[in-house]
Amino acid sequence: LHTMVGFVLAAGVFELYLDVRQHLNFRVKKLPPQLVGVIEEKDFWQSQEYSLAKSRFGFVQSLFSLTESVCFLLFGALPFVWSLAGKVMAAASIDPDRELVRSLVASIIYDFYEGLVGIPFGLYQHFVLEERFGFNKMTLKQFFVDLGKQSLLDLVLSGPLMVALLWLVKRRVGGEFFFLWVWLLVIGFMFLV
């Protein structure tokens, strides 16, 4: 557990380091020589301001995501989701020992949670940040309709993929090289989508 938390923290700190380096580039006020005559200085500065605002918001999102990941590991949220999936299945008169179905239900529960947590960030991004710079053309109704469509599409696309991946792993198709089949399935899926 400590190794996993350490890895998550190390990856988060490294990503933060990269984000800070990029953020500093957005603070440049002088038009680079390569862009002279290509873009107006006013447009360049507006682009830098928008990028700075997005970068600041990105820091908040990243910090939240890192904190959430560490808390999930430390407080056993994933075993809780697995247990909850079993209870949901039992309530629906489905045998909770069916691992593939339970994994799919657990994934749906986790995705639902992530969707709920992501709503405030999405609302801020569209209706505050992008609105301030004149980029938002979306209404609140469109935001939630799009969120529903995205969730449905995620379920339709990722559900069968996850079941296929779990089936390959559980059956160890390919013997000790089952991971190659898993890799091929994921690559094939990425090319199709």
Coordinates of C-alpha atoms in Angstrom, one line a residue:
L1 CA 0.0 0.0 0.0
H2 CA 2.8 2.4 0.9
T3 CA 4.6 1.7 -2.3
M4 CA 1.4 2.5 -4.3
V5 CA 0.8 5.7 -2.4
G6 CA 4.4 6.7 -2.9
F7 CA 4.1 6.0 -6.6
V8 CA 0.9 8.0 -6.9
L9 CA 2.5 10.9 -5.0
A10 CA 5.7 10.8 -7.1
A11 CA 3.7 10.8 -10.4
G12 CA 1.6 13.6 -9.1
V13 CA 4.6 15.7 -8.1
F14 CA 6.3 15.0 -11.4
E15 CA 3.2 16.1 -13.3
L16 CA 3.0 19.2 -11.1
Y17 CA 6.6 20.0 -12.0
L18 CA 5.8 19.8 -15.7
D19 CA 2.7 21.9 -15.2
V20 CA 4.6 24.6 -13.4
R21 CA 7.2 24.7 -16.2
Q22 CA 4.4 25.2 -18.7
H23 CA 2.7 27.7 -16.5
L24 CA 5.8 29.9 -16.4
N25 CA 5.8 30.0 -20.3
F26 CA 2.3 31.4 -20.2
R27 CA 3.6 34.3 -18.2
V28 CA 5.8 35.5 -21.1
K29 CA 4.4 38.9 -22.1
K30 CA 6.6 39.6 -25.1
L31 CA 5.7 38.2 -28.5
P32 CA 8.3 35.6 -29.5
P33 CA 10.3 36.6 -32.6
Q34 CA 9.0 33.5 -34.4
L35 CA 5.4 34.9 -34.1
V36 CA 6.1 38.5 -35.2
G37 CA 4.0 39.2 -38.3
V38 CA 2.0 35.9 -37.7
I39 CA -0.1 37.0 -34.8
E40 CA -0.9 40.4 -33.3
E41 CA 0.6 41.1 -29.9
K42 CA -2.9 41.8 -28.5
D43 CA -4.1 38.4 -29.6
F44 CA -1.0 36.7 -28.3
W45 CA -1.5 38.3 -24.9
Q46 CA -5.2 37.3 -24.8
S47 CA -4.1 33.7 -25.6
Q48 CA -1.5 33.9 -22.8
E49 CA -4.1 35.2 -20.3
Y50 CA -6.5 32.4 -21.3
S51 CA -3.7 29.8 -21.0
L52 CA -2.7 31.2 -17.6
A53 CA -6.3 31.0 -16.3
K54 CA -6.7 27.4 -17.6
S55 CA -3.3 26.5 -16.1
R56 CA -4.4 27.8 -12.6
F57 CA -7.6 25.9 -12.8
G58 CA -5.6 22.8 -13.9
F59 CA -3.5 23.1 -10.7
V60 CA -6.7 23.0 -8.6
Q61 CA -8.0 20.0 -10.6
S62 CA -4.7 18.2 -10.3
L63 CA -4.4 18.8 -6.6
F64 CA -7.9 17.5 -6.0
S65 CA -7.3 14.5 -8.2
L66 CA -4.0 13.6 -6.4
T67 CA -5.7 14.1 -3.0
E68 CA -8.6 11.9 -4.1
S69 CA -6.3 9.1 -5.4
V70 CA -4.3 9.0 -2.2
C71 CA -7.4 9.0 0.0
F72 CA -8.9 6.3 -2.1
L73 CA -5.9 4.1 -1.5
L74 CA -5.5 5.0 2.2
F75 CA -9.1 4.6 3.2
G76 CA -10.0 1.6 1.0
A77 CA -12.5 3.2 -1.3
L78 CA -12.1 0.6 -4.0
P79 CA -12.9 -2.4 -1.7
F80 CA -15.9 -0.3 -0.5
V81 CA -17.1 0.1 -4.2
W82 CA -16.6 -3.7 -4.7
S83 CA -18.7 -4.4 -1.6
L84 CA -21.3 -2.0 -2.7
A85 CA -21.5 -3.6 -6.2
G86 CA -22.2 -6.9 -4.4
K87 CA -25.0 -5.4 -2.4
V88 CA -26.5 -3.8 -5.6
M89 CA -26.3 -7.2 -7.3
A90 CA -27.9 -9.0 -4.4
A91 CA -30.7 -6.4 -4.3
A92 CA -31.3 -7.0 -8.0
S93 CA -31.4 -10.8 -7.4
I94 CA -28.1 -11.3 -9.2
D95 CA -25.5 -13.7 -7.8
P96 CA -22.7 -11.4 -6.4
D97 CA -20.1 -14.2 -7.0
R98 CA -20.3 -13.5 -10.7
E99 CA -17.0 -11.7 -11.0
L100 CA -17.4 -10.3 -14.5
V101 CA -20.8 -8.8 -13.8
R102 CA -19.7 -7.5 -10.4
S103 CA -16.6 -5.9 -11.9
L104 CA -18.9 -4.2 -14.4
V105 CA -21.3 -3.0 -11.7
A106 CA -18.4 -1.7 -9.6
S107 CA -17.0 0.2 -12.6
I108 CA -20.4 1.7 -13.2
I109 CA -20.6 2.8 -9.5
Y110 CA -17.1 4.3 -9.7
D111 CA -17.8 6.1 -13.0
F112 CA -21.0 7.5 -11.5
Y113 CA -19.0 8.8 -8.5
E114 CA -16.4 10.3 -10.8
G115 CA -19.1 11.9 -12.9
L116 CA -20.7 13.5 -9.9
V117 CA -17.3 14.8 -8.6
G118 CA -16.5 16.2 -12.0
I119 CA -19.7 18.2 -12.4
P120 CA -18.4 21.3 -10.4
F121 CA -15.2 21.3 -12.3
G122 CA -17.0 21.1 -15.6
L123 CA -19.4 23.8 -14.6
Y124 CA -16.6 26.1 -13.6
Q125 CA -14.6 25.4 -16.8
H126 CA -17.5 26.1 -19.1
F127 CA -19.6 28.8 -17.3
V128 CA -16.9 30.7 -15.5
L129 CA -13.5 30.3 -17.2
E130 CA -14.6 30.0 -20.8
E131 CA -17.4 32.5 -20.3
R132 CA -14.9 35.1 -19.1
F133 CA -12.9 34.8 -22.3
G134 CA -16.0 34.6 -24.6
F135 CA -15.5 30.9 -25.6
N136 CA -18.6 29.4 -24.0
K137 CA -21.5 28.8 -26.3
M138 CA -23.1 26.1 -24.1
T139 CA -26.3 26.4 -22.0
L140 CA -26.7 24.7 -18.7
K141 CA -29.2 22.3 -20.3
Q142 CA -26.7 21.4 -23.0
F143 CA -24.0 20.8 -20.4
F144 CA -26.1 18.2 -18.6
V145 CA -27.5 16.6 -21.8
D146 CA -23.9 16.3 -23.1
L147 CA -22.9 14.8 -19.7
G148 CA -25.6 12.2 -20.0
K149 CA -24.7 11.4 -23.6
Q150 CA -21.0 11.0 -22.6
S151 CA -21.9 8.8 -19.7
L152 CA -24.0 6.5 -21.9
L153 CA -21.4 6.4 -24.6
D154 CA -18.7 5.5 -21.9
L155 CA -20.9 2.7 -20.7
V156 CA -21.7 1.3 -24.2
L157 CA -18.0 1.4 -25.2
S158 CA -16.1 0.6 -22.0
G159 CA -18.4 -2.0 -20.6
P160 CA -17.8 -4.7 -23.3
L161 CA -14.1 -3.8 -23.4
M162 CA -13.8 -4.3 -19.7
V163 CA -15.7 -7.6 -19.7
A164 CA -13.4 -8.8 -22.5
L165 CA -10.3 -7.8 -20.7
L166 CA -11.4 -9.4 -17.5
W167 CA -12.3 -12.6 -19.3
L168 CA -8.9 -12.7 -21.0
V169 CA -7.1 -12.2 -17.6
K170 CA -9.3 -14.7 -15.7
R171 CA -9.0 -17.4 -18.3
R172 CA -5.3 -16.5 -18.9
V173 CA -5.8 -16.8 -22.6
G174 CA -2.3 -17.3 -24.1
G175 CA -0.9 -18.8 -20.9
E176 CA 1.9 -16.9 -19.4
F177 CA 1.8 -14.4 -22.3
F178 CA -1.9 -13.5 -21.6
F179 CA -0.8 -9.9 -21.3
L180 CA 0.0 -9.8 -25.0
W181 CA -3.6 -10.7 -25.8
V182 CA -4.8 -8.0 -23.3
W183 CA -2.5 -5.5 -25.0
L184 CA -3.7 -6.5 -28.5
L185 CA -7.3 -6.1 -27.5
V186 CA -6.7 -2.7 -26.0
I187 CA -4.7 -1.5 -29.1
G188 CA -7.4 -2.9 -31.4
F189 CA -10.1 -1.2 -29.4
M190 CA -8.2 2.1 -29.6
F191 CA -7.9 1.9 -33.4
L192 CA -11.6 1.1 -33.7
V193 CA -12.7 4.0 -31.5

